Coordinates of C-alpha atoms and ligand atoms in Angstrom, one line a residue:
X1 CA -10.4 13.5 -21.1
X2 CA -9.1 10.4 -22.8
X3 CA -10.8 7.0 -22.3
X4 CA -9.7 3.4 -22.9
X5 CA -11.9 1.1 -24.9
X6 CA -11.5 -2.7 -24.5
X7 CA -13.3 -5.5 -26.2
X8 CA -13.0 -8.4 -23.8
X9 CA -12.4 -12.1 -24.4
X10 CA -8.9 -12.2 -26.0
X11 CA -6.4 -14.6 -24.4
X12 CA -3.1 -12.8 -23.9
X13 CA 0.1 -14.3 -24.9
X14 CA 3.6 -12.9 -25.4
X15 CA 6.2 -10.8 -23.7
X16 CA 5.9 -7.5 -21.8
X17 CA 8.9 -5.4 -20.8
X18 CA 8.5 -4.2 -17.2
X19 CA 9.5 -0.6 -16.8
X20 CA 11.5 1.1 -14.1
X21 CA 9.6 1.4 -10.8
X22 CA 7.7 4.7 -10.4
X23 CA 7.8 4.4 -6.6
X24 CA 11.6 3.9 -6.7
X25 CA 12.2 6.7 -9.3
X26 CA 10.4 9.4 -7.3
X27 CA 12.6 9.3 -4.2
X28 CA 15.7 8.6 -6.4
X29 CA 15.0 11.9 -8.2
X30 CA 14.8 13.7 -4.9
X31 CA 18.0 12.1 -3.7
X32 CA 19.7 14.2 -6.4
X33 CA 18.9 17.3 -4.3
X34 CA 21.4 16.2 -1.7
X35 CA 24.4 17.1 -3.9
X36 CA 25.6 19.8 -6.2
X37 CA 26.9 17.2 -8.6
X38 CA 25.1 15.3 -11.3
X39 CA 22.9 12.2 -10.5
X40 CA 22.0 10.1 -13.5
X41 CA 19.1 7.7 -13.4
X42 CA 18.7 5.0 -16.1
X43 CA 15.7 2.7 -16.9
X44 CA 13.4 5.6 -15.9
X45 CA 9.7 5.1 -16.6
X46 CA 7.9 7.7 -18.8
X47 CA 5.0 8.7 -16.6
X48 CA 3.0 11.8 -15.7
X49 CA 4.2 11.4 -12.1
X50 CA 7.8 11.6 -13.2
X51 CA 7.0 14.7 -15.3
X52 CA 5.3 16.3 -12.3
X53 CA 8.4 15.6 -10.1
X54 CA 10.7 16.9 -12.7
X55 CA 8.6 20.1 -13.0
X56 CA 8.8 20.6 -9.2
X57 CA 12.6 20.2 -9.2
X58 CA 13.1 22.5 -12.2
X59 CA 11.2 25.3 -10.4
X60 CA 13.6 24.8 -7.4
X61 CA 16.6 25.2 -9.7
X62 CA 17.5 21.7 -10.9
X63 CA 18.9 21.3 -14.4
X64 CA 17.4 18.2 -16.0
X65 CA 18.4 16.4 -19.2
X66 CA 16.7 13.5 -20.8
X67 CA 18.3 11.0 -23.2
X68 CA 17.1 8.0 -25.2
X69 CA 18.7 4.9 -24.0
X70 CA 18.5 1.1 -24.1
X71 CA 18.3 -1.3 -21.1
X72 CA 18.7 -5.0 -21.9
X73 CA 17.9 -4.1 -25.5
X74 CA 14.7 -2.2 -24.7
X75 CA 14.3 1.5 -25.5
X76 CA 14.1 3.5 -22.3
X77 CA 15.0 6.9 -20.9
X78 CA 17.9 8.2 -18.9
X79 CA 17.6 11.4 -16.9
X80 CA 20.3 13.5 -15.4
X81 CA 19.7 15.9 -12.5
X82 CA 22.0 18.6 -11.2
X83 CA 21.1 21.1 -8.5
X84 CA 24.2 23.3 -8.3
X85 CA 22.3 26.0 -6.5
X86 CA 18.6 26.2 -5.5
X87 CA 16.6 29.0 -7.0
X88 CA 13.9 28.7 -4.3
X89 CA 13.2 26.4 -1.4
X90 CA 9.4 26.1 -1.8
X91 CA 7.3 23.2 -3.1
X92 CA 4.1 25.0 -4.0
X93 CA 0.5 23.8 -3.7
X94 CA 0.0 23.5 -7.5
X95 CA 2.8 21.0 -7.8
X96 CA 2.1 19.0 -4.6
X97 CA -1.6 18.6 -5.2
X98 CA -0.8 16.9 -8.5
X99 CA 1.4 14.4 -6.8
X100 CA 1.7 13.6 -3.1
X101 CA 5.2 12.2 -3.5
X102 CA 6.4 15.8 -3.8
X103 CA 6.9 15.5 -0.1
X104 CA 10.2 13.7 -0.9
X105 CA 11.8 17.2 -1.4
X106 CA 11.4 17.8 2.4
X107 CA 14.2 15.8 3.8
X108 CA 16.9 16.5 1.2
X109 CA 16.3 20.2 0.8
X110 CA 16.1 20.8 4.6
X111 CA 19.3 18.8 5.1
X112 CA 21.3 20.6 2.4
X113 CA 19.9 24.2 2.7
X114 CA 18.6 24.4 6.3
X115 CA 15.1 25.6 5.2
X116 CA 12.2 24.3 3.1
X117 CA 8.5 25.1 2.6
X118 CA 6.2 22.4 1.4
X119 CA 2.5 22.6 0.7
X120 CA 0.8 20.0 2.8
X121 CA -0.5 17.3 0.4
X122 CA -3.9 16.7 2.1
X123 CA -5.8 13.4 1.8
X124 CA -6.6 11.5 -1.4
X125 CA -9.1 9.0 -2.6
X126 CA -7.6 6.0 -0.8
X127 CA -7.2 7.6 2.6
X128 CA -6.2 10.6 4.9
X129 CA -2.5 10.1 4.3
X130 CA -1.0 11.9 7.2
X131 CA 2.7 13.2 7.4
X132 CA 3.1 13.1 11.2
X133 CA 6.0 10.6 11.1
X134 CA 8.0 12.7 8.6
X135 CA 7.5 15.8 10.6
X136 CA 8.0 14.5 14.1
X137 CA 11.2 12.6 13.0
X138 CA 12.7 15.8 11.6
X139 CA 11.8 17.6 14.8
X140 CA 13.7 14.9 16.7
X141 CA 16.6 15.7 14.5
X142 CA 16.5 19.3 15.6
X143 CA 14.2 20.9 12.9
X144 CA 11.7 23.6 13.9
X145 CA 8.5 22.8 12.1
X146 CA 5.6 25.2 11.8
X147 CA 2.4 24.8 9.8
X148 CA 1.2 28.1 8.3
X149 CA -1.4 28.7 5.6
X150 CA -1.4 25.1 4.5
X151 CA 2.4 24.9 4.3
X152 CA 5.0 23.1 6.3
X153 CA 7.8 25.5 7.2
X154 CA 10.9 23.6 8.3
X155 CA 14.1 25.3 9.6
X156 CA 17.4 24.2 11.2
X157 CA 20.1 26.1 13.0
X158 CA 23.3 24.7 11.4
X159 CA 22.8 21.0 10.6
X160 CA 20.3 18.4 11.3
X161 CA 21.4 16.2 14.3
X162 CA 21.5 12.4 14.3
X163 CA 18.7 10.9 16.5
X164 CA 17.3 7.6 17.6
X165 CA 13.8 7.5 16.0
X166 CA 11.1 4.9 16.2
X167 CA 8.3 5.0 13.7
X168 CA 4.8 4.2 15.0
X169 CA 4.0 2.8 11.5
X170 CA 6.5 1.4 8.9
X171 CA 5.8 4.2 6.4
X172 CA 7.5 4.0 3.0
X173 CA 7.5 7.8 2.5
X174 CA 8.8 8.6 6.0
X175 CA 11.6 6.0 5.7
X176 CA 12.8 7.5 2.4
X177 CA 12.5 11.1 3.6
X178 CA 14.3 10.6 7.0
X179 CA 16.9 8.3 5.3
X180 CA 17.8 11.1 2.9
X181 CA 17.8 13.8 5.6
X182 CA 20.0 11.7 7.8
X183 CA 22.8 11.2 5.2
X184 CA 23.8 14.9 5.7
X185 CA 23.0 15.1 9.5
X186 CA 25.6 15.5 12.2
X187 CA 26.4 12.1 13.8
X188 CA 24.4 8.9 13.8
X189 CA 20.7 8.4 13.1
X190 CA 18.9 5.1 13.8
X191 CA 15.5 4.5 12.3
X192 CA 13.5 1.7 14.1
X193 CA 10.5 0.1 12.4
X194 CA 11.6 1.4 9.0
X195 CA 9.7 0.2 6.0
X196 CA 11.5 -2.6 4.0
X197 CA 10.0 -2.2 0.5
X198 CA 12.4 -2.9 -2.4
X199 CA 12.1 0.7 -3.5
X200 CA 13.8 1.7 -0.2
X201 CA 16.6 -0.7 -0.9
X202 CA 17.0 0.9 -4.3
X203 CA 17.3 4.4 -2.7
X204 CA 19.8 3.1 -0.2
X205 CA 21.9 1.7 -3.1
X206 CA 22.0 5.1 -4.8
X207 CA 22.7 7.0 -1.6
X208 CA 25.6 4.7 -0.8
X209 CA 27.0 5.3 -4.3
X210 CA 26.7 9.0 -3.6
X211 CA 28.9 8.6 -0.5
X212 CA 26.4 8.0 2.2
X213 CA 27.0 5.6 5.1
X214 CA 24.0 3.4 5.7
X215 CA 23.6 0.0 7.3
X216 CA 20.6 -2.3 7.6
X217 CA 19.3 -2.4 4.0
X218 CA 16.2 -4.7 3.7
X219 CA 15.8 -4.7 7.5
X220 CA 13.5 -2.6 9.8
X221 CA 16.5 -1.0 11.6
X222 CA 18.5 1.5 9.5
X223 CA 21.7 3.1 10.9
X224 CA 23.0 6.2 9.1
X225 CA 26.3 8.0 9.8
X226 CA 26.0 11.5 8.6
X227 CA 28.6 12.8 6.1
X228 CA 29.5 16.4 5.2
X229 CA 28.8 16.2 1.5
X230 CA 27.5 13.7 -1.1
X231 CA 28.7 13.4 -4.7
X232 CA 27.2 12.5 -8.1
X233 CA 26.4 8.9 -9.2
X234 CA 24.8 6.9 -11.9
X235 CA 22.1 4.4 -11.0
X236 CA 19.7 2.0 -12.8
X237 CA 16.1 2.1 -11.4
X238 CA 14.7 -1.3 -10.3
X239 CA 11.9 -3.0 -12.2
X240 CA 8.4 -2.0 -11.2
X241 CA 7.0 -4.9 -9.1
X242 CA 3.5 -3.4 -9.1
X243 CA 3.5 -3.1 -12.9
X244 CA 4.8 -6.7 -13.1
X245 CA 2.1 -8.0 -10.7
X246 CA -0.6 -6.1 -12.7
X247 CA 0.4 -7.7 -16.0
X248 CA 0.8 -11.1 -14.3
X249 CA -2.9 -10.8 -13.3
X250 CA -3.7 -9.9 -17.0
X251 CA -2.2 -13.2 -18.0
X252 CA -4.0 -15.1 -15.3
X253 CA -7.5 -13.5 -15.9
X254 CA -7.4 -14.2 -19.6
X255 CA -6.2 -17.8 -19.3
X256 CA -3.0 -16.6 -21.1
X257 CA 0.7 -16.8 -20.8
X258 CA 2.9 -13.7 -20.5
X259 CA 6.7 -13.5 -19.9
X260 CA 7.4 -10.4 -17.8
X261 CA 10.8 -9.3 -19.0
X262 CA 13.0 -7.6 -16.3
X263 CA 10.6 -8.5 -13.5
X264 CA 12.3 -9.6 -10.3
X265 CA 10.6 -12.6 -8.6
X266 CA 12.3 -11.8 -5.3
X267 CA 10.2 -8.6 -4.9
X268 CA 6.9 -10.4 -5.6
X269 CA 7.1 -13.4 -3.3
X270 CA 3.6 -13.1 -1.7
X271 CA 1.7 -12.3 -5.0
X272 CA 3.4 -15.2 -6.7
X273 CA 2.4 -17.6 -3.8
X274 CA -1.2 -16.4 -4.2
X275 CA -1.1 -16.9 -8.0
X276 CA 0.3 -20.4 -7.5
X277 CA -2.3 -21.3 -4.9
X278 CA -5.0 -20.2 -7.4
X279 CA -3.7 -22.7 -9.9
X280 CA -1.5 -20.5 -12.1
X281 CA 1.9 -21.7 -13.2
X282 CA 4.7 -19.3 -12.3
X283 CA 8.2 -19.9 -13.7
X284 CA 11.0 -17.8 -12.3
X285 CA 13.9 -17.0 -14.7
X286 CA 17.0 -15.0 -14.0
X287 CA 15.7 -11.8 -15.6
X288 CA 12.0 -12.6 -16.2
X289 CA 8.9 -14.2 -14.8
X290 CA 6.5 -16.4 -16.8
X291 CA 2.9 -16.3 -15.7
X292 CA 0.9 -19.1 -17.4
X293 CA -2.8 -19.8 -16.8
X294 CA -3.4 -21.7 -20.1
X295 CA -6.2 -24.2 -19.7
X296 CA -6.3 -23.6 -15.9
X297 CA -9.4 -23.4 -13.7
X298 CA -8.6 -20.7 -11.2
X299 CA -9.8 -21.1 -7.6
X300 CA -10.3 -18.1 -5.2
X301 CA -7.8 -17.3 -2.4
X302 CA -7.9 -15.0 0.6
X303 CA -5.6 -12.0 0.4
X304 CA -4.6 -9.6 3.2
X305 CA -2.5 -6.5 2.5
X306 CA 0.4 -5.8 4.7
X307 CA 3.8 -4.1 4.8
X308 CA 6.5 -5.6 2.7
X309 CA 7.1 -8.5 2.3
X310 CA 3.4 -9.0 2.9
X311 CA 0.8 -8.7 0.1
X312 CA 1.1 -5.2 -1.4
X313 CA -1.9 -2.9 -1.1
X314 CA -1.0 -1.6 -4.6
X315 CA -2.0 -5.0 -6.0
X316 CA -5.1 -5.5 -4.0
X317 CA -7.6 -4.1 -6.6
X318 CA -6.0 -6.0 -9.5
X319 CA -6.2 -9.3 -7.5
X320 CA -9.7 -8.6 -6.5
X321 CA -10.6 -8.3 -10.2
X322 CA -9.0 -11.8 -10.7
X323 CA -11.0 -13.2 -7.7
X324 CA -14.2 -12.0 -9.4
X325 CA -13.9 -14.7 -12.1
X326 CA -12.2 -17.4 -10.0
X327 CA -14.1 -20.4 -8.6
X328 CA -15.4 -20.1 -5.0
X329 CA -15.1 -17.3 -2.5
X330 CA -12.2 -15.1 -1.6
X331 CA -11.8 -12.8 1.4
X332 CA -9.9 -9.6 0.6
X333 CA -8.7 -7.6 3.6
X334 CA -7.1 -4.2 3.2
X335 CA -4.9 -3.3 6.2
X336 CA -2.9 -0.3 4.9
X337 CA -5.4 2.3 3.6
X338 CA -8.8 3.0 5.1
X339 CA -10.7 3.6 1.8
X340 CA -9.4 1.3 -0.8
X341 CA -12.4 -0.5 -2.1
X342 CA -13.7 2.1 -4.5
X343 CA -13.3 -0.3 -7.4
X344 CA -15.9 -2.6 -5.9
X345 CA -19.1 -0.7 -7.1
X346 CA -17.6 -0.5 -10.6
X347 CA -16.7 -4.2 -10.7
X348 CA -20.2 -5.0 -9.5
X349 CA -21.6 -2.9 -12.4
X350 CA -19.8 -5.4 -14.6
X351 CA -21.5 -8.3 -12.9
X352 CA -19.1 -9.1 -10.0
X353 CA -20.5 -10.6 -6.8
X354 CA -18.8 -8.7 -3.9
X355 CA -19.9 -7.9 -0.4
X356 CA -17.9 -5.3 1.5
X357 CA -17.9 -5.5 5.3
X358 CA -16.9 -2.2 6.9
X359 CA -13.8 -0.5 5.5
X360 CA -11.4 -3.4 5.6
X361 CA -12.8 -6.6 4.2
X362 CA -14.7 -7.8 1.2
X363 CA -16.0 -11.2 0.2
X364 CA -15.7 -11.9 -3.5
X365 CA -17.8 -14.9 -4.9
X366 CA -16.6 -15.9 -8.3
X367 CA -19.0 -15.5 -11.2
X368 CA -18.9 -17.3 -14.6
X369 CA -18.6 -14.1 -16.6
X370 CA -18.4 -10.4 -16.4
X371 CA -20.0 -8.1 -18.9
X372 CA -18.5 -4.9 -20.4
X373 CA -19.7 -1.5 -19.2
X374 CA -18.6 2.1 -19.0
X375 CA -16.7 2.4 -15.7
X376 CA -14.3 4.8 -13.9
X377 CA -12.0 4.6 -10.9
X378 CA -10.8 7.2 -8.5
X379 CA -7.2 6.0 -8.2
X380 CA -4.4 4.5 -10.2
X381 CA -4.4 0.8 -9.2
X382 CA -8.3 0.7 -9.1
X383 CA -8.3 1.9 -12.7
X384 CA -6.0 -1.0 -13.7
X385 CA -8.4 -3.4 -12.0
X386 CA -11.1 -2.2 -14.3
X387 CA -8.9 -2.7 -17.3
X388 CA -8.4 -6.3 -16.1
X389 CA -12.1 -6.8 -15.7
X390 CA -12.6 -5.4 -19.2
X391 CA -10.1 -7.8 -20.7
X392 CA -12.1 -10.8 -19.6
X393 CA -15.6 -9.3 -19.8
X394 CA -18.1 -10.0 -22.6
X395 CA -18.4 -7.0 -25.0
X396 CA -17.1 -3.5 -24.7
X397 CA -15.7 -1.8 -21.6
X398 CA -14.9 1.9 -21.6
X399 CA -12.6 3.0 -18.8
X400 CA -12.9 6.7 -18.0
X401 CA -10.4 9.0 -16.2
X402 CA -7.4 7.6 -18.0
X403 CA -5.1 10.2 -16.4
X404 CA -5.0 8.0 -13.3
X405 CA -3.4 5.2 -15.4
X406 CA -1.0 7.6 -17.1
X407 CA 0.5 8.3 -13.7
X408 CA 1.7 4.8 -13.2
X409 CA 1.5 2.6 -16.3
X410 CA 4.0 3.4 -19.1
X411 CA 2.7 2.6 -22.7
X412 CA -0.3 0.7 -21.3
X413 CA -2.2 0.2 -24.5
X414 CA 0.9 -0.6 -26.5
X415 CA 2.0 -3.3 -23.9
X416 CA -1.4 -4.9 -23.8
X417 CA -1.9 -4.7 -27.6
X418 CA 1.5 -6.4 -28.0
X419 CA 0.2 -9.5 -26.2
X420 CA -3.1 -9.6 -28.1
X421 CA -5.6 -7.4 -26.2
X422 CA -8.2 -5.5 -28.2
X423 CA -7.6 -2.2 -26.6
X424 CA -7.5 1.4 -27.8
X425 CA -7.3 4.9 -26.4
X426 CA -10.0 7.3 -27.4
X427 CA -8.6 10.8 -27.4
X428 CA -11.0 13.5 -26.2
X429 CA -10.5 17.2 -25.7
X430 CA -10.6 18.3 -22.1
Ligands
UD1_1 C1 3.7 4.5 -0.6 C2 3.4 4.3 -2.1 C3 1.9 3.8 -2.2 C4 1.7 2.6 -1.4 C5 2.1 2.8 0.1 C6 2.0 1.6 0.9 C7 4.9 5.9 -3.2 C8 5.0 7.1 -4.0 N1 3.6 5.5 -2.8 O1 2.9 5.5 -0.2 O2 1.7 3.5 -3.6 O3 0.3 2.3 -1.4 O4 3.5 3.3 0.1 O5 2.8 0.6 0.4 O6 5.8 5.1 -3.0 N2 1.2 6.9 7.8 C9 1.0 7.6 9.0 N3 1.8 8.7 9.2 C10 2.7 9.2 8.3 C11 2.9 8.4 7.1 C12 2.1 7.3 6.9 O7 0.2 7.2 9.9 O8 3.4 10.2 8.6 C13 0.4 5.7 7.6 C14 -0.6 5.9 6.4 O9 -1.8 6.5 6.8 C15 -0.8 4.4 5.9 C16 0.6 3.7 6.3 O10 1.2 4.6 7.2 O11 -1.8 3.8 6.7 C17 1.5 3.5 5.1 O12 1.7 4.8 4.5 P1 3.1 5.0 3.7 O13 3.9 3.8 3.7 O14 3.7 6.3 4.2 O15 2.6 5.3 2.2 P2 3.2 6.3 1.2 O16 4.7 6.4 1.3 O17 2.4 7.6 1.1

């Protein structure tokens, strides 16, 4: 398994191109299942999660092409997806266990074909991750759902029926799934307490371009009028706000200055406020964001994760790494996932002073320095937090289990090297 070696202490300065958003791309890929025409996605990130989703669709009968492309002068990839006819309607365990977001095939395949079988994803390191909202909403739309041998079997007689659905939690995954299903349902579907994350807005933009009728983008009440068929479309994936936030912290933690090209400040309001409150300069430009911590003394701030536009849970670990070297104390509260402090013991092995209280809160008291160590994390964002700690720590840090990072950070070493980090991947046979 590959490792990443970092020698800490370099101040980072320069520009980083922010890739297309993984969490937007995954539902966008599955939206292509709603039509027999071609859906083309530009500004796609090259990540193992995208490869996993492509493999799942290919085994269901989707023809996928990949082209080299340029977006705003940066080399990127464009993918086209065409599912003229399904070769099977099953999302098998071996695919779903690699990537939970495989559940995005549920809504589109059921709506178009009237039947789908999906292996239940199960829990993961950050929490139990139930699917009750996805399933009960489809039942309200007339689907018959059965759980057999670890698989969800979903069937409909004819078409899904529009329904008035209220989510008990503003789930991102359920919002995307039910939104996609409702585009081909009979009549009107209303989703109350829908999630409002920018990735959902991106999905709505594509669906509307495909011929769907949706109102309420960026609000918690979505109204969808079902149509008979959808058609092909071409769509540019939005910039990854979590990748942008992660590299923003890399600038802040090293006392550096990084321009995040393609980052959209409007999707990062709360993290930007926290950075500013800590003493970091943040300059918003039309198509970029400059994070400048040159000669700044950073002061700790409290953060509390919440549904969008609140502070994103997917940036909690990275900001906690930053709080470790800021002056004073910071209270970090995790409200979305029940087990998302697994980076804490590893940060403490590097010299951080953190006290965890129960599952949901941690007090971080800033220390003068961290020291390099071999570390590993159990999820994607926690792994990046360890990279950040390694960038500022004295000496050598080895981050193990790099496959987590490869799921969500495109060209990680290249991007960090480009702004002056001393970082390299150590290839090792499995
Ligand atoms: C997505 C993101 C993930 C992010 C999360 C919250 C993708 C691929 N992943 O995950 O990176 O951390 O949003 O911003 O986009 N819940 C239920 N029942 C359900 C579904 C969810 O109770 O049927 C609960 C979950 O346990 C959790 C909360 O709702 O406490 C939010 O989960 P959800 O928004 O669904 O997360 P994902 O879509 O899985």
